[in-house]
CSV table of C-alpha atoms in Angstrom, one decimal:
chain,number,residue,atom,x,y,z
A,1,MET,CA,9.5,320.8,-39.2
A,2,THR,CA,6.1,319.9,-40.7
A,3,LYS,CA,3.8,317.3,-39.1
A,4,ARG,CA,4.5,314.9,-42.0
A,5,GLU,CA,8.3,315.2,-41.4
A,6,GLN,CA,7.7,314.7,-37.6
A,7,PHE,CA,5.7,311.5,-38.4
A,8,GLN,CA,8.3,310.2,-40.7
A,9,GLN,CA,11.1,310.8,-38.2
A,10,ALA,CA,9.0,309.0,-35.4
A,11,SER,CA,8.4,306.1,-37.8
A,12,LEU,CA,12.1,305.6,-38.3
A,13,LEU,CA,12.7,305.4,-34.6
A,14,ASN,CA,10.3,302.4,-34.5
A,15,VAL,CA,12.4,300.4,-37.0
A,16,THR,CA,14.4,298.0,-34.9
A,17,ARG,CA,17.6,296.2,-36.1
A,18,ARG,CA,15.7,292.9,-36.4
A,19,HIS,CA,12.8,294.5,-38.3
A,20,PHE,CA,15.3,296.2,-40.7
A,21,PHE,CA,17.0,292.9,-41.6
A,22,GLU,CA,13.6,291.0,-41.9
A,23,GLU,CA,11.9,293.6,-44.0
A,24,CYS,CA,14.8,294.8,-46.1
A,25,GLY,CA,16.8,291.6,-46.5
A,26,VAL,CA,15.4,291.0,-50.0
A,27,GLY,CA,16.2,294.6,-51.1
A,28,ILE,CA,19.8,294.3,-49.8
A,29,GLY,CA,20.1,291.0,-51.7
A,30,LYS,CA,18.9,292.7,-54.9
A,31,ILE,CA,21.3,295.5,-54.4
A,32,ALA,CA,24.2,293.1,-54.0
A,33,LEU,CA,23.0,291.0,-57.0
A,34,ALA,CA,22.8,294.1,-59.2
A,35,SER,CA,26.3,295.1,-58.1
A,36,LEU,CA,27.6,291.6,-59.0
A,37,LEU,CA,25.9,291.5,-62.4
A,38,SER,CA,26.7,295.0,-63.5
A,39,GLY,CA,30.1,295.4,-61.9
A,40,ALA,CA,31.9,294.4,-65.1
A,41,PHE,CA,29.9,296.9,-67.1
A,42,HIS,CA,30.6,299.8,-64.7
A,43,ARG,CA,34.3,299.0,-64.6
A,44,THR,CA,34.6,298.9,-68.4
A,45,ALA,CA,32.3,301.9,-68.9
A,46,ALA,CA,34.8,304.1,-67.3
A,47,ALA,CA,37.4,303.0,-69.9
A,48,GLY,CA,34.9,303.6,-72.7
A,49,SER,CA,34.7,299.9,-73.7
A,50,MET,CA,32.3,297.0,-73.2
A,51,VAL,CA,32.9,293.5,-71.9
A,52,ASP,CA,31.2,290.9,-74.1
A,53,PRO,CA,28.5,289.4,-71.7
A,54,LEU,CA,28.5,286.2,-73.7
A,55,ALA,CA,32.3,285.7,-73.8
A,56,VAL,CA,33.5,282.2,-73.0
A,57,ARG,CA,34.1,281.8,-69.2
A,58,PRO,CA,36.1,279.0,-67.6
A,59,SER,CA,33.9,276.6,-65.6
A,60,HIS,CA,34.5,276.0,-61.9
A,61,PHE,CA,34.7,272.3,-62.4
A,62,PRO,CA,36.0,270.5,-65.5
A,63,GLY,CA,33.3,268.9,-67.6
A,64,LYS,CA,33.0,266.9,-70.7
A,65,ALA,CA,29.8,268.5,-72.0
A,66,LYS,CA,30.3,271.6,-74.1
A,67,ALA,CA,26.7,272.3,-75.0
A,68,VAL,CA,23.1,271.3,-74.1
A,69,ILE,CA,20.3,270.2,-76.4
A,70,GLN,CA,17.1,269.9,-74.3
A,71,LEU,CA,14.2,268.0,-75.9
A,72,PHE,CA,11.1,269.2,-74.0
A,73,MET,CA,8.1,266.9,-74.5
A,74,ALA,CA,5.3,269.1,-73.3
A,75,GLY,CA,1.8,268.0,-72.6
A,76,ALA,CA,3.2,265.7,-71.2
A,77,PRO,CA,4.1,262.1,-72.3
A,78,SER,CA,2.7,259.3,-70.2
A,79,GLN,CA,5.7,257.6,-68.6
A,80,LEU,CA,3.4,254.6,-68.1
A,81,GLU,CA,3.3,254.1,-71.9
A,82,LEU,CA,6.9,254.9,-72.6
A,83,PHE,CA,9.5,254.3,-69.8
A,84,ASP,CA,7.9,253.1,-66.6
A,85,HIS,CA,6.2,249.8,-67.1
A,86,LYS,CA,3.4,249.0,-64.6
A,87,PRO,CA,2.2,245.4,-65.1
A,88,ALA,CA,-0.2,245.6,-62.2
A,89,LEU,CA,-2.2,248.2,-64.1
A,90,ALA,CA,-3.2,245.5,-66.7
A,91,ALA,CA,-4.9,243.5,-63.9
A,92,MET,CA,-6.6,246.6,-62.6
A,93,GLU,CA,-8.0,247.8,-65.9
A,94,GLY,CA,-11.6,248.9,-65.7
A,95,LYS,CA,-11.7,248.8,-61.9
A,96,PRO,CA,-12.2,251.9,-59.7
A,97,ILE,CA,-9.1,253.9,-58.8
A,98,PRO,CA,-7.9,252.7,-55.3
A,99,PRO,CA,-8.7,255.4,-52.6
A,100,GLU,CA,-5.0,255.6,-51.7
A,101,VAL,CA,-4.2,257.0,-55.2
A,102,ILE,CA,-6.4,260.0,-54.7
A,103,GLY,CA,-5.5,260.3,-51.0
A,104,GLY,CA,-8.6,262.4,-50.3
A,105,GLN,CA,-7.4,265.2,-52.6
A,106,ARG,CA,-9.3,266.8,-55.5
A,107,TYR,CA,-7.5,266.8,-58.8
A,108,ALA,CA,-8.4,268.4,-62.1
A,109,PHE,CA,-9.8,265.9,-64.6
A,110,ILE,CA,-9.8,262.9,-62.2
A,111,ARG,CA,-13.2,261.9,-61.0
A,112,PRO,CA,-13.5,259.9,-57.8
A,113,ASP,CA,-15.4,257.2,-59.7
A,114,ALA,CA,-12.9,257.0,-62.6
A,115,ALA,CA,-11.7,253.6,-63.8
A,116,VAL,CA,-8.1,252.5,-64.2
A,117,LEU,CA,-6.7,252.3,-67.8
A,118,GLY,CA,-4.1,249.6,-68.3
A,119,PRO,CA,-1.0,249.8,-70.5
A,120,GLN,CA,-1.9,250.4,-74.2
A,121,TYR,CA,1.4,249.1,-75.5
A,122,GLN,CA,3.9,246.2,-74.9
A,123,PHE,CA,7.2,246.7,-73.2
A,124,ALA,CA,10.5,244.9,-73.7
A,125,ARG,CA,14.0,245.0,-72.3
A,126,HIS,CA,16.8,246.5,-74.4
A,127,GLY,CA,20.6,246.8,-74.4
A,128,GLU,CA,23.1,245.6,-71.8
A,129,SER,CA,21.3,247.6,-69.2
A,130,GLY,CA,18.0,245.7,-69.7
A,131,ALA,CA,16.0,248.9,-69.5
A,132,GLU,CA,12.3,248.5,-70.3
A,133,LEU,CA,11.0,250.6,-73.1
A,134,SER,CA,7.7,250.8,-74.9
A,135,GLU,CA,7.3,249.3,-78.4
A,136,MET,CA,6.5,252.9,-79.4
A,137,LEU,CA,10.2,253.8,-79.0
A,138,PRO,CA,12.0,251.4,-81.4
A,139,HIS,CA,14.7,253.9,-82.3
A,140,LEU,CA,15.5,255.1,-78.8
A,141,ALA,CA,15.7,251.4,-77.8
A,142,THR,CA,18.8,251.1,-80.0
A,143,VAL,CA,20.7,253.7,-78.0
A,144,VAL,CA,19.2,252.9,-74.5
A,145,ASP,CA,22.6,252.2,-73.0
A,146,ASP,CA,23.7,255.7,-73.9
A,147,ILE,CA,20.9,257.5,-72.0
A,148,ALA,CA,19.9,257.8,-68.3
A,149,ILE,CA,16.3,257.2,-67.3
A,150,VAL,CA,15.5,259.0,-64.0
A,151,LYS,CA,12.3,257.7,-62.3
A,152,SER,CA,12.5,259.5,-59.0
A,153,CYS,CA,11.3,262.9,-60.1
A,154,LYS,CA,8.0,264.2,-58.8
A,155,THR,CA,6.1,267.5,-58.7
A,156,ASP,CA,2.9,269.0,-57.2
A,157,GLN,CA,2.3,271.1,-60.3
A,158,PHE,CA,-0.5,269.6,-62.5
A,159,ASN,CA,-1.4,272.5,-64.8
A,160,HIS,CA,0.6,272.8,-68.0
A,161,ALA,CA,2.1,276.4,-67.9
A,162,PRO,CA,3.1,276.4,-64.2
A,163,ALA,CA,4.6,272.9,-64.5
A,164,GLN,CA,6.6,273.8,-67.6
A,165,ILE,CA,7.9,277.0,-65.9
A,166,PHE,CA,8.8,275.0,-62.8
A,167,MET,CA,10.7,272.5,-64.8
A,168,ASN,CA,12.7,275.2,-66.6
A,169,CYS,CA,13.1,277.8,-63.9
A,170,GLY,CA,12.7,275.9,-60.6
A,171,PHE,CA,9.7,278.0,-59.7
A,172,ALA,CA,6.1,277.7,-60.9
A,173,GLN,CA,5.7,281.5,-61.2
A,174,PRO,CA,7.3,283.5,-64.0
A,175,GLY,CA,10.2,285.8,-63.2
A,176,ARG,CA,13.1,283.4,-62.5
A,177,PRO,CA,16.0,282.7,-64.9
A,178,SER,CA,15.6,279.5,-67.0
A,179,LEU,CA,18.2,276.7,-67.1
A,180,GLY,CA,19.5,277.9,-70.5
A,181,SER,CA,19.9,281.4,-69.1
A,182,TRP,CA,21.9,280.2,-66.2
A,183,VAL,CA,24.1,278.1,-68.4
A,184,THR,CA,24.9,280.9,-70.8
A,185,TYR,CA,25.4,283.3,-67.9
A,186,GLY,CA,27.9,280.9,-66.3
A,187,LEU,CA,29.8,279.7,-69.3
A,188,GLY,CA,29.2,282.2,-72.1
A,189,SER,CA,29.0,281.1,-75.7
A,190,GLU,CA,31.6,279.9,-78.3
A,191,SER,CA,29.7,281.4,-81.2
A,192,ASP,CA,30.0,285.0,-82.3
A,193,GLU,CA,27.6,284.6,-85.2
A,194,LEU,CA,24.6,283.0,-83.5
A,195,PRO,CA,22.7,283.5,-80.3
A,196,ALA,CA,24.0,281.7,-77.2
A,197,PHE,CA,20.6,280.3,-76.2
A,198,VAL,CA,18.2,279.2,-79.0
A,199,VAL,CA,14.6,278.0,-78.6
A,200,MET,CA,12.5,276.1,-81.2
A,201,SER,CA,9.1,274.5,-81.1
A,202,THR,CA,7.0,271.9,-83.0
A,203,GLY,CA,3.6,270.5,-82.3
A,204,SER,CA,0.8,272.6,-81.0
A,205,GLY,CA,2.8,275.4,-79.2
A,206,ILE,CA,4.2,276.1,-75.8
A,207,SER,CA,1.7,276.6,-72.9
A,208,GLY,CA,4.1,278.4,-70.6
A,209,GLY,CA,5.2,280.8,-73.3
A,210,ALA,CA,8.4,282.9,-73.1
A,211,ALA,CA,8.6,282.6,-69.4
A,212,ASN,CA,10.2,279.2,-70.1
A,213,TRP,CA,13.3,280.8,-71.6
A,214,SER,CA,13.3,284.0,-69.7
A,215,SER,CA,16.5,285.4,-68.1
A,216,GLY,CA,14.5,286.5,-65.1
A,217,PHE,CA,16.6,288.8,-62.9
A,218,LEU,CA,19.7,288.2,-65.0
A,219,PRO,CA,20.5,290.7,-67.7
A,220,SER,CA,18.2,290.1,-70.7
A,221,VAL,CA,21.2,289.2,-73.0
A,222,TYR,CA,20.8,285.8,-71.4
A,223,THR,CA,17.2,285.3,-72.6
A,224,GLY,CA,16.6,282.6,-75.2
A,225,THR,CA,16.2,283.6,-78.8
A,226,ARG,CA,13.3,281.9,-80.5
A,227,PHE,CA,14.0,280.4,-84.0
A,228,ARG,CA,11.3,279.5,-86.5
A,229,ASN,CA,11.3,275.9,-87.7
A,230,ALA,CA,10.9,276.8,-91.3
A,231,GLY,CA,12.0,279.6,-93.6
A,232,PRO,CA,14.1,282.4,-92.1
A,233,PRO,CA,14.7,281.5,-88.4
A,234,ILE,CA,14.1,285.1,-87.4
A,235,LEU,CA,11.8,287.5,-89.2
A,236,ASN,CA,12.9,291.0,-90.4
A,237,VAL,CA,16.6,290.3,-90.0
A,238,ALA,CA,17.4,290.6,-93.7
A,239,SER,CA,17.5,294.0,-95.2
A,240,PRO,CA,14.5,294.8,-97.4
A,241,ALA,CA,14.9,294.7,-101.1
A,242,GLY,CA,16.4,297.9,-102.6
A,243,ALA,CA,17.9,299.0,-99.3
A,244,ASP,CA,21.1,301.1,-99.6
A,245,ALA,CA,23.8,299.0,-97.9
A,246,ARG,CA,26.0,302.1,-97.3
A,247,LEU,CA,23.2,304.0,-95.7
A,248,GLU,CA,22.2,301.0,-93.5
A,249,ALA,CA,25.8,300.6,-92.3
A,250,GLU,CA,26.0,304.3,-91.4
A,251,THR,CA,22.7,304.2,-89.6
A,252,LEU,CA,23.7,301.2,-87.6
A,253,GLY,CA,27.1,302.8,-86.8
A,254,LEU,CA,25.3,305.9,-85.5
A,255,VAL,CA,23.0,303.9,-83.3
A,256,SER,CA,25.9,301.9,-81.9
A,257,HIS,CA,27.8,305.1,-81.2
A,258,LEU,CA,24.9,306.6,-79.3
A,259,ASN,CA,24.3,303.4,-77.4
A,260,ARG,CA,27.9,303.1,-76.3
A,261,ARG,CA,27.9,306.7,-75.2
A,262,THR,CA,24.9,306.0,-73.0
A,263,LEU,CA,26.6,302.8,-71.7
A,264,THR,CA,29.7,304.8,-70.8
A,265,ARG,CA,27.5,307.3,-68.9
A,266,ASP,CA,25.1,305.0,-67.2
A,267,GLY,CA,26.8,301.6,-67.1
A,268,ASP,CA,23.4,299.9,-67.5
A,269,PRO,CA,23.8,296.2,-68.6
A,270,GLU,CA,20.5,296.4,-70.5
A,271,ILE,CA,22.2,298.9,-72.8
A,272,ALA,CA,24.9,296.4,-73.4
A,273,THR,CA,22.2,293.9,-74.2
A,274,ARG,CA,20.7,296.3,-76.8
A,275,ILE,CA,24.1,296.8,-78.4
A,276,ALA,CA,24.7,293.1,-78.5
A,277,SER,CA,21.2,292.5,-80.1
A,278,TYR,CA,21.9,295.0,-82.9
A,279,GLU,CA,25.3,293.4,-83.6
A,280,MET,CA,23.9,289.9,-83.5
A,281,ALA,CA,21.0,290.8,-85.9
A,282,HIS,CA,23.6,292.2,-88.3
A,283,ARG,CA,25.7,288.9,-88.2
A,284,LEU,CA,22.5,286.8,-88.5
A,285,GLN,CA,22.0,288.2,-92.0
A,286,THR,CA,24.8,285.9,-93.2
A,287,SER,CA,25.0,283.1,-90.5
A,288,ALA,CA,21.2,282.3,-90.4
A,289,PRO,CA,20.8,281.4,-94.1
A,290,GLU,CA,23.8,279.1,-94.0
A,291,LEU,CA,22.6,277.4,-90.9
A,292,MET,CA,19.2,276.5,-92.4
A,293,GLN,CA,20.7,275.0,-95.6
A,294,LEU,CA,19.9,271.4,-94.7
A,295,GLN,CA,20.4,270.4,-98.3
A,296,ASP,CA,24.1,270.5,-97.3
A,297,GLU,CA,23.5,267.4,-95.2
A,298,SER,CA,24.2,264.0,-96.8
A,299,PRO,CA,21.3,261.7,-97.8
A,300,GLU,CA,22.4,259.3,-95.1
A,301,THR,CA,22.1,261.9,-92.4
A,302,LEU,CA,18.7,263.1,-93.5
A,303,ALA,CA,17.5,259.4,-93.5
A,304,LEU,CA,19.0,258.9,-90.0
A,305,TYR,CA,16.9,261.7,-88.6
A,306,GLY,CA,13.9,261.0,-90.8
A,307,CYS,CA,14.1,264.6,-92.0
A,308,ASN,CA,12.5,266.2,-95.0
A,309,PRO,CA,14.7,269.4,-95.3
A,310,SER,CA,11.8,271.5,-96.8
A,311,LYS,CA,9.2,270.5,-94.2
A,312,ALA,CA,8.9,271.9,-90.7
A,313,SER,CA,9.1,269.0,-88.2
A,314,PHE,CA,10.7,267.8,-85.0
A,315,ALA,CA,13.3,266.0,-87.0
A,316,ARG,CA,14.2,269.2,-88.8
A,317,ALA,CA,14.5,271.0,-85.5
A,318,CYS,CA,16.8,268.3,-84.1
A,319,LEU,CA,19.1,268.5,-87.2
A,320,ILE,CA,19.2,272.3,-86.9
A,321,ALA,CA,20.1,271.9,-83.2
A,322,ARG,CA,23.0,269.7,-84.0
A,323,ARG,CA,24.2,272.3,-86.5
A,324,LEU,CA,23.9,275.0,-83.9
A,325,VAL,CA,26.1,273.0,-81.5
A,326,GLU,CA,28.6,272.5,-84.2
A,327,ARG,CA,28.8,276.3,-84.6
A,328,GLY,CA,29.3,277.0,-80.9
A,329,VAL,CA,25.8,277.6,-79.6
A,330,ARG,CA,25.7,276.8,-75.9
A,331,PHE,CA,22.1,275.8,-75.2
A,332,ILE,CA,19.2,274.8,-77.4
A,333,THR,CA,15.7,273.8,-76.3
A,334,ILE,CA,13.2,272.1,-78.7
A,335,TYR,CA,9.6,272.0,-77.4
A,336,HIS,CA,7.2,269.5,-78.8
A,337,GLU,CA,3.8,270.0,-77.3
A,338,GLY,CA,0.8,267.9,-78.1
A,339,TRP,CA,1.1,265.0,-75.6
A,340,ASP,CA,-1.9,266.1,-73.6
A,341,ALA,CA,-4.0,262.9,-74.0
A,342,HIS,CA,-7.3,263.1,-72.0
A,343,THR,CA,-8.8,260.8,-74.6
A,344,ASN,CA,-7.4,258.4,-77.1
A,345,VAL,CA,-4.3,257.8,-75.2
A,346,ALA,CA,-3.1,255.1,-77.6
A,347,GLY,CA,-3.5,257.2,-80.6
A,348,ASN,CA,-1.9,260.3,-79.0
A,349,VAL,CA,1.2,258.3,-77.9
A,350,LYS,CA,1.6,256.6,-81.3
A,351,ASN,CA,1.4,259.9,-83.3
A,352,ASN,CA,3.8,261.8,-81.0
A,353,CYS,CA,6.3,258.9,-80.9
A,354,ARG,CA,6.2,258.7,-84.6
A,355,ALA,CA,7.1,262.4,-84.8
A,356,THR,CA,9.9,262.4,-82.2
A,357,ASP,CA,11.4,258.9,-81.6
A,358,GLN,CA,13.7,258.6,-84.6
A,359,ALA,CA,15.2,262.1,-84.5
A,360,SER,CA,15.7,261.9,-80.7
A,361,ALA,CA,17.7,258.7,-81.2
A,362,ALA,CA,19.6,260.2,-84.1
A,363,LEU,CA,20.8,263.0,-81.9
A,364,VAL,CA,22.1,260.6,-79.3
């Protein structure tokens, strides 16, 4: 036995039962999780077939909702100008921030000598609920009894990207599954022609990037698919002009055959994801163009959303989201970023509400 082998053997003798569970608990959990996630693939691989990872699954509890459309206002909107009226701020306008607000902490963009800014817009009560909404939300005010306004949420994340990821994944650091990934993992999708989890964006972009719709440690088949808001929803899906359809079909058939052989041999769920991606891309060649034909909508519907079918906008994204749900897509997120108002709060709120209020109410 070499000195290295003697050292390794002696080291193993120092590993106590408690140390083993403390240091290796995470690894055991990952092994168990991998077994749960890939068990179906291994069982079917032996039979030479593949379970559809996005097949509809029964829920543990009966629910009325069949799909989710998440409107993510990134930036973020000032609740003080939209949903949470603070009359006392008007009396405090121009005065120094009370010490208890800062609490001895240091915050980005908040100077200790900063002055209070009072409400920039008027509030009024609406509906039978009497909920107070800003005058900048005239359309949402008409459906206020059909929505819930939660005022008890809080966070210690004050930078854009970590806060967005925290909101979507429950953790500020990338690497965890997003809400859309969990929903599609748990319930599957009712659409065979479109992705189960679709992401769109308007405004100035998404600070947190793809981590917001990541599948994390779940198989990547549950990752969100990003759609463009104008033109083809996904680039390079359509066959190039002059392509031989027969040759393309034979090529795809060969690729599928090789992938399925590898899946049968290895049982890796990521290979199943690869197969599903190729098959979905092929189906999108026909389903995507039909989805984007907003000219099929009635003039009344377009007017309800405030949508110009030929122009990329939040309203257009909302209308596409409704069409996705009608076609069985399980989860859609629309990001509208641009609410970050360090200056010109009144103008920022006005412009963003003009872009989002009408279509949001139309969806409701």
